Tab-separated table of C-alpha atoms in Angstrom:
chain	number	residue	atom	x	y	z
G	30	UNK	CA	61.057	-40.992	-48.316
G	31	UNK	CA	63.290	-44.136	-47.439
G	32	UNK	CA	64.852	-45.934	-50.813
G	33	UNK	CA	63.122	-49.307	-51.162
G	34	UNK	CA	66.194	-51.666	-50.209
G	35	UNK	CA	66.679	-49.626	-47.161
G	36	UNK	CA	63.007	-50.526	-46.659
G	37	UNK	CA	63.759	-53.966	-47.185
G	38	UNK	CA	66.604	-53.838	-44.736
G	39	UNK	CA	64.510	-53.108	-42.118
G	40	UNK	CA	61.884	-55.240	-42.550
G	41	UNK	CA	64.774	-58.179	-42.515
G	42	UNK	CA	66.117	-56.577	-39.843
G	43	UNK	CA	62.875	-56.684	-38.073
G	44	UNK	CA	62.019	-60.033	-38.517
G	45	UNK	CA	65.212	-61.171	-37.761
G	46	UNK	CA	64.813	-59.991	-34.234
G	47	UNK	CA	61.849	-61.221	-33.761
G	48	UNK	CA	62.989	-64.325	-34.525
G	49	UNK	CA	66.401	-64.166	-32.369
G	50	UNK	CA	63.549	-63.334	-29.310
G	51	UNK	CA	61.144	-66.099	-30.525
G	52	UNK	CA	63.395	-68.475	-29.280
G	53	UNK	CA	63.312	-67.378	-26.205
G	54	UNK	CA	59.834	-69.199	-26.162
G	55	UNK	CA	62.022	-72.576	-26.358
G	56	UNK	CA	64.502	-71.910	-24.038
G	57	UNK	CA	64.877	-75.317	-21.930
G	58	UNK	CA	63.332	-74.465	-18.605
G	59	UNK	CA	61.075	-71.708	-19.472
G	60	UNK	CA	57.548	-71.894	-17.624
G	61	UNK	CA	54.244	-71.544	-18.619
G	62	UNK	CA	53.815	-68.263	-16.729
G	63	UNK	CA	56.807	-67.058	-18.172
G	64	UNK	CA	55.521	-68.049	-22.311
G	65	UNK	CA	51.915	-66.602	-21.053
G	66	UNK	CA	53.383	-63.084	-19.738
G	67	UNK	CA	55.859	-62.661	-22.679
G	68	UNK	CA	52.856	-63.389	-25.035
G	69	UNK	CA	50.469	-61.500	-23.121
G	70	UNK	CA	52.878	-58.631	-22.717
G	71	UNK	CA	52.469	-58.596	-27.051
G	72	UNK	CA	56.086	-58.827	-27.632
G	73	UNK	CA	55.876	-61.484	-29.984
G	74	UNK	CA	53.286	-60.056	-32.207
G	75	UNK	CA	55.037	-59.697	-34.898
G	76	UNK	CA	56.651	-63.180	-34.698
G	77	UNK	CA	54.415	-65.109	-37.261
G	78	UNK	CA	54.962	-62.769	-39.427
G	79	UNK	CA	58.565	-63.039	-39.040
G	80	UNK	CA	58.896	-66.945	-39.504
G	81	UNK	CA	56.430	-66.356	-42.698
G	82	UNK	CA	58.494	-63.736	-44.520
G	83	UNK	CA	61.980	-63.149	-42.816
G	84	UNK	CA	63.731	-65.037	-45.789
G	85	UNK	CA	62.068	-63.269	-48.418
G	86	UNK	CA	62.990	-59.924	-46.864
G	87	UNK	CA	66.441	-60.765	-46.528
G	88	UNK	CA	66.763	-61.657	-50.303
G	89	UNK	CA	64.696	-58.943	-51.748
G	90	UNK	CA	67.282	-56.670	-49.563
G	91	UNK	CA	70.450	-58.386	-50.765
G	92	UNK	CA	69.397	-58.538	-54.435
G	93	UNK	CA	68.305	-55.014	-54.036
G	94	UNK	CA	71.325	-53.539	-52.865
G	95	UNK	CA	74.923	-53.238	-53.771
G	96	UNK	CA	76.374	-54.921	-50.685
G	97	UNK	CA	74.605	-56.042	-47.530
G	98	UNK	CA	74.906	-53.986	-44.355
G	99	UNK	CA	77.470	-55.058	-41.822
G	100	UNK	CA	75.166	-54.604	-38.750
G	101	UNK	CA	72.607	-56.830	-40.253
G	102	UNK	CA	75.201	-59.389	-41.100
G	103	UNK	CA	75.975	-59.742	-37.469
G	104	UNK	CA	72.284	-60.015	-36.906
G	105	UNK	CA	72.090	-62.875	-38.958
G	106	UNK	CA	75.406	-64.388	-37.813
G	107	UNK	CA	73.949	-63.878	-34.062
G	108	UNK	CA	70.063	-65.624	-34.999
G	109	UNK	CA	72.237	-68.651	-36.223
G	110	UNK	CA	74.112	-68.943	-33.272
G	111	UNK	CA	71.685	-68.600	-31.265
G	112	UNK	CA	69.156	-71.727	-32.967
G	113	UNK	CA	72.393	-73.440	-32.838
G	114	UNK	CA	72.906	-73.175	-29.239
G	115	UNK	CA	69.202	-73.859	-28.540
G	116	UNK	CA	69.049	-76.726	-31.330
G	117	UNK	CA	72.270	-78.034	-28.893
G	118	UNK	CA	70.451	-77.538	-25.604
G	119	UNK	CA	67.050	-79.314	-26.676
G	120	UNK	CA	69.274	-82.208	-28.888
G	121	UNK	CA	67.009	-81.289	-31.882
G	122	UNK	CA	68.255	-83.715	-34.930
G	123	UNK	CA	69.896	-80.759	-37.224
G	124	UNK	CA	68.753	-81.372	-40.857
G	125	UNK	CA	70.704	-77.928	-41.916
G	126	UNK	CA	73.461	-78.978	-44.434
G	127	UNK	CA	74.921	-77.276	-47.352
G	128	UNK	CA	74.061	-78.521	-50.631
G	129	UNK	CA	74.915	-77.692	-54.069
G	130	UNK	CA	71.240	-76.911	-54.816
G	131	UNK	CA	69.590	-74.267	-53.680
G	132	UNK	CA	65.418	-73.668	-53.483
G	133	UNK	CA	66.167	-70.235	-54.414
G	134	UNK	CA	69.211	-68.287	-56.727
G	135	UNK	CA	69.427	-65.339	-54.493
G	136	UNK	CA	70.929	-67.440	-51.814
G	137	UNK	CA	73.876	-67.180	-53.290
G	138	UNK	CA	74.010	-63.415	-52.144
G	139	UNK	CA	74.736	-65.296	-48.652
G	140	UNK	CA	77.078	-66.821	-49.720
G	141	UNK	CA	79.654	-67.416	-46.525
G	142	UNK	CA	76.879	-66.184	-44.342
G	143	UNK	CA	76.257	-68.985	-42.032
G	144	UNK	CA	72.782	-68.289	-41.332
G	145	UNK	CA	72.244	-69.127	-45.102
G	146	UNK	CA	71.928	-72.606	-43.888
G	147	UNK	CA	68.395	-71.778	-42.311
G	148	UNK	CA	67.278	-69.604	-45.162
G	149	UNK	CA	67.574	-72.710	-47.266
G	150	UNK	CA	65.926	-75.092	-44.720
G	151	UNK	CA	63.092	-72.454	-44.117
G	152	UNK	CA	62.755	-72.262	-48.074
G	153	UNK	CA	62.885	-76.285	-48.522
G	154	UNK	CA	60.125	-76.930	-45.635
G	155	UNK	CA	58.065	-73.994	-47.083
G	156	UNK	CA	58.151	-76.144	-50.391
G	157	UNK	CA	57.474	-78.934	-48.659
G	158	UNK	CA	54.717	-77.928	-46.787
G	159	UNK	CA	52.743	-75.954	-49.475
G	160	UNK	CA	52.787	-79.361	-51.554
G	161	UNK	CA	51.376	-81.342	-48.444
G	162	UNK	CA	47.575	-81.632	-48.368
G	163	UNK	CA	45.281	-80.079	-45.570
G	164	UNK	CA	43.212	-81.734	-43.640
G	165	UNK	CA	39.958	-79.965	-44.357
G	166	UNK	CA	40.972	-80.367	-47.775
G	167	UNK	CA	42.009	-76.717	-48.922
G	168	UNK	CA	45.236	-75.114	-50.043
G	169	UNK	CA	47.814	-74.468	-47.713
G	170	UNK	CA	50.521	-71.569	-47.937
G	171	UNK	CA	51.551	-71.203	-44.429
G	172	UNK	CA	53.878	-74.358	-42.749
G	173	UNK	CA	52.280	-76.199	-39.556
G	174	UNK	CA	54.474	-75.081	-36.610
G	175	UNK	CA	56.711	-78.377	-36.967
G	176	UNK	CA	57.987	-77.467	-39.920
G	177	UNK	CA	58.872	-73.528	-39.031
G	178	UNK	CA	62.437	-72.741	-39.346
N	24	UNK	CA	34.342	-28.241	-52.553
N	25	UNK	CA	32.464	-31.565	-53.205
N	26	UNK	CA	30.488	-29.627	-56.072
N	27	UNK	CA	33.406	-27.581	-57.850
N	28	UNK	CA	35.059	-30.852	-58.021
N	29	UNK	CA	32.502	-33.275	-59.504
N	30	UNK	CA	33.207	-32.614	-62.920
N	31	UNK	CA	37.081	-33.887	-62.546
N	32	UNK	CA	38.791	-36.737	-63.241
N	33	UNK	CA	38.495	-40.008	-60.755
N	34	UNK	CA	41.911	-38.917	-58.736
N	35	UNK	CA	40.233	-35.831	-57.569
N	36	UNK	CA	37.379	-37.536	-55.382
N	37	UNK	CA	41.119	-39.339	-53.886
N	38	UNK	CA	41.928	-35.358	-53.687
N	39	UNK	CA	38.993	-34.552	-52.017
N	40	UNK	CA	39.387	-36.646	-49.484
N	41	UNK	CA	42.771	-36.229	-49.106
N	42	UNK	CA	42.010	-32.595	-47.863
N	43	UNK	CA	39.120	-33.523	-45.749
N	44	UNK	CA	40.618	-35.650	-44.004
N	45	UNK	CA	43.576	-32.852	-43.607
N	46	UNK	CA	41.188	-30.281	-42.076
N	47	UNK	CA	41.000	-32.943	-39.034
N	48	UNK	CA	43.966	-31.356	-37.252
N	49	UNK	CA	42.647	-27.894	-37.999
N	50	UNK	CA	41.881	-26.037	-34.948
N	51	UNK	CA	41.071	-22.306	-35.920
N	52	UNK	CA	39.364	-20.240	-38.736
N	53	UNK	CA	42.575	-18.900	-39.781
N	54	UNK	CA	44.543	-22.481	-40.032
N	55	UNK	CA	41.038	-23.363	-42.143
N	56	UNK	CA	41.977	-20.761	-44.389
N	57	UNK	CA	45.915	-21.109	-44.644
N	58	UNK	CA	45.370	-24.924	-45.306
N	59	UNK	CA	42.604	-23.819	-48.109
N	60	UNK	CA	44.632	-21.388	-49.619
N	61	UNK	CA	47.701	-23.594	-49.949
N	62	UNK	CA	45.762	-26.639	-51.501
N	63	UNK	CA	47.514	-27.938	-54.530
N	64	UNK	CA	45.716	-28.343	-57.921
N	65	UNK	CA	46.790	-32.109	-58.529
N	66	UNK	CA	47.258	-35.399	-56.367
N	67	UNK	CA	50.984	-35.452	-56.810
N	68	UNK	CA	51.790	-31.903	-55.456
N	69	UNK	CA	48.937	-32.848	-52.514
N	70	UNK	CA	50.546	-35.784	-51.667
N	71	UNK	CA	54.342	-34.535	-51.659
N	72	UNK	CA	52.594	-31.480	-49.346
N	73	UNK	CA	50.896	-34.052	-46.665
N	74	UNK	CA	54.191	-35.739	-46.534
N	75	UNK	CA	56.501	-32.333	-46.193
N	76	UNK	CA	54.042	-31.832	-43.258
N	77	UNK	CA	53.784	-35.371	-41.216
N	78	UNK	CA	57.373	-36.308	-42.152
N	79	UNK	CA	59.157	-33.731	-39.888
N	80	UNK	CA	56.872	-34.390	-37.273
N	81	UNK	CA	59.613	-34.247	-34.151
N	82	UNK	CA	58.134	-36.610	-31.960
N	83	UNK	CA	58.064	-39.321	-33.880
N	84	UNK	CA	62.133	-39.259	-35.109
N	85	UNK	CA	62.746	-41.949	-31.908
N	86	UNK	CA	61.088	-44.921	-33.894
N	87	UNK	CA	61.758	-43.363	-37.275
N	88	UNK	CA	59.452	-41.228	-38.296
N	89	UNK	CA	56.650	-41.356	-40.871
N	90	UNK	CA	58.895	-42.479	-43.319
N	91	UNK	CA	59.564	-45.728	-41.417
N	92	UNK	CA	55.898	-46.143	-40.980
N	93	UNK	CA	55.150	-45.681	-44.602
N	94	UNK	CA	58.181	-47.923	-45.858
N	95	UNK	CA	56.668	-50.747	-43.645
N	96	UNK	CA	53.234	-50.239	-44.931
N	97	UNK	CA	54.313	-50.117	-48.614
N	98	UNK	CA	56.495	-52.969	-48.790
N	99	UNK	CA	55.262	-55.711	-46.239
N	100	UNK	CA	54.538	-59.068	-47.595
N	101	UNK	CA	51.037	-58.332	-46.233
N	102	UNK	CA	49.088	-56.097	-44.194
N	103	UNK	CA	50.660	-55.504	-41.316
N	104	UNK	CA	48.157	-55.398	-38.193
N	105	UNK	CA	48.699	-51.949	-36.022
N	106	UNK	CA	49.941	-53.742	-33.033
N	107	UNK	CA	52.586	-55.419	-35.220
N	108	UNK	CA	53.441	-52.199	-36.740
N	109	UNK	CA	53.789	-50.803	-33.537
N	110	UNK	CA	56.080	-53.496	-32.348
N	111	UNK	CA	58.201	-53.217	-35.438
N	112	UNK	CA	58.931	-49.408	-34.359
N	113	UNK	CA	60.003	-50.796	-31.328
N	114	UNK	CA	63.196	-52.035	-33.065
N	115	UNK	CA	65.573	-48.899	-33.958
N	116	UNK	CA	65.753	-48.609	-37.872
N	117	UNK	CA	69.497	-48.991	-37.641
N	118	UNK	CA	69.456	-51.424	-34.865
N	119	UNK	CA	70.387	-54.932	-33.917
N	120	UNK	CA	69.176	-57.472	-31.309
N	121	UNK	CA	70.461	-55.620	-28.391
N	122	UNK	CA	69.192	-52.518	-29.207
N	123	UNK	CA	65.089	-53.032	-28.782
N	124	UNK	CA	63.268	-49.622	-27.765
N	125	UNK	CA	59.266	-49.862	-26.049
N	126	UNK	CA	56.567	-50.234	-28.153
N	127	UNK	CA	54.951	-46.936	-28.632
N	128	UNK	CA	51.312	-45.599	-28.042
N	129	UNK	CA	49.003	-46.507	-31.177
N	130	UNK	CA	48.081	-42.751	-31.294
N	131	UNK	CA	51.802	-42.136	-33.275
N	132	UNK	CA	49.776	-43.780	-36.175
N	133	UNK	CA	47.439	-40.903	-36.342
N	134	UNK	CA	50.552	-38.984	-38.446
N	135	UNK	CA	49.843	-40.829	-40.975
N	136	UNK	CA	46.194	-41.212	-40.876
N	137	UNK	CA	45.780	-38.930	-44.576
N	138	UNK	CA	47.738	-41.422	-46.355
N	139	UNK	CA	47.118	-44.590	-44.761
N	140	UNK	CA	43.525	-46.061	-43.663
N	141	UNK	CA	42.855	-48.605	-40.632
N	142	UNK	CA	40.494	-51.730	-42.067
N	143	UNK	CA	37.758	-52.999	-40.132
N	144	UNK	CA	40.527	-56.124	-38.948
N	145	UNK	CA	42.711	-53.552	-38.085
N	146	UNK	CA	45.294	-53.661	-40.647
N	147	UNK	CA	46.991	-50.443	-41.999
N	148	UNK	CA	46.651	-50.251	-45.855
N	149	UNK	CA	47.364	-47.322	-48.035
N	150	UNK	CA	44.055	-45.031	-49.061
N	151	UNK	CA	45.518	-45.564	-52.617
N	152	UNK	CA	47.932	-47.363	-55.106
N	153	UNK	CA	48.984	-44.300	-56.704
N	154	UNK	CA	50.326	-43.232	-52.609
N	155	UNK	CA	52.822	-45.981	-52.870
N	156	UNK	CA	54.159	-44.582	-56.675
């Protein structure tokens, strides 16, 4: 059987790409047909599952294991540039800056990693959110889509 | 088998079941009997036999094998849906974004069908705990 953090690899790894193809959903110019055939096609299944848990993955990995894979480093490095380019395209206000504080200790572990920056945001809105009140009245855990990193 | 066993302890109904649900892929009187005569005594030694047989199942290697199915089902945040399962094979275990394989036929779940049960919303979930220890 697979060793736990290589488990957790994957499932970062995973998510991460569904992520870096979830944006293709926002890609300036894309039509409806083309949204409705990608999401009929199922390709994107996995996505909400992806934007729920992908930063939780990635730390239980890196505090799992003795040093964080290369390849998936360049995965990360590649989703960042890519919601960069797209934040760019679409002139979406960027609210990613580094701060001294971080939602979460095992950040650190990315330390240097640029995509670090969205971990935190994704963390921060998911704190944000859960203390927001529904409207029906009842506990929220998962973000409304504004808020989705 | 049901009778000679309902005087153990609870893990042995789990046992029972186990090798039930093993006799599925049995196609012949003498596989019947090879399977029988093989069974282990206790849940551990079943278990590690069900996974020395659907773990080097050669077909499934391309999206990781049972292993990779298992490790997802074990340590998702949540149950994971089939389809989403199913998509997450699609991305090689040692891969990156460029790298994306098709989504295989929901049948290659079947493998691991003694360890792992399908809920009525369609979400994988172990049988039991003690498969994930």
């Amino acid at each position: 059987m697979l060793p736990p953090h290589q488990v957790q690899l994957d499932l970062a790894t995973i998510s991460v790409v569904m992520l870096s193809n979830g944006l293709e959903l926002l890609r300036p110019g894309i039509t409806y047909t083309d949204i409705l055939v990608q999401t009929a096609s199922c390709t994107h299944r996995l996505l909400f599952y992806a934007l729920e848990y992908w930063v939780e993955h990635c730390l239980i990995y890196a505090s799992s294991s003795p040093n964080i894979h290369h390849a998936f480093l360049s995965d990360l490095n590649s989703l960042h540039e890519k919601h960069l380019r797209l934040a760019q395209l679409l002139a979406l206000p960027s609210a990613a800056t580094e701060s001294p504080d971080d939602p979460d200790e095992r950040l650190r572990l990315f330390f240097q990693t640029p995509a670090r920056i969205l971990m935190r945001e994704r963390l921060l809105n998911g704190q944000l959110t859960s203390k927001q009140p529904c409207k029906d009245g009842k506990g929220s855990s998962t973000p409304p889509p504004e808020f989705i990193t | 088998m049901y009778v000679s066993q309902a005087n153990e302890p609870p893990g042995m109904f789990l046992w029972v079941r186990l090798v039930l649900d093993s006799f599925e892929f049995v196609y012949s009187l003498d596989d019947l009997n090879d399977i029988v005569d093989g069974l282990p005594s206790d849940l551990e030694a079943l278990y590690q036999q069900i996974l020395d047989r659907i773990c080097n199942v050669a077909s499934l290697q391309r999206w990781g094998g049972v292993p990779r199915i298992l490790g997802l089902i074990c340590f998702a945040q949540r149950p994971l849906h089939k389809q989403e399962i199913l998509q997450a094979l699609a991305v090689p275990s040692s891969g990156s974004l460029s790298q994306s394989q098709g989504i295989p036929v929901v049948d290659i779940l079947d493998h691991c069908k003694p360890l792992v049960e399908e809920q009525n919303d369609g979400t994988l979930n172990l049988v039991h705990f003690s498969v994930k220890e």
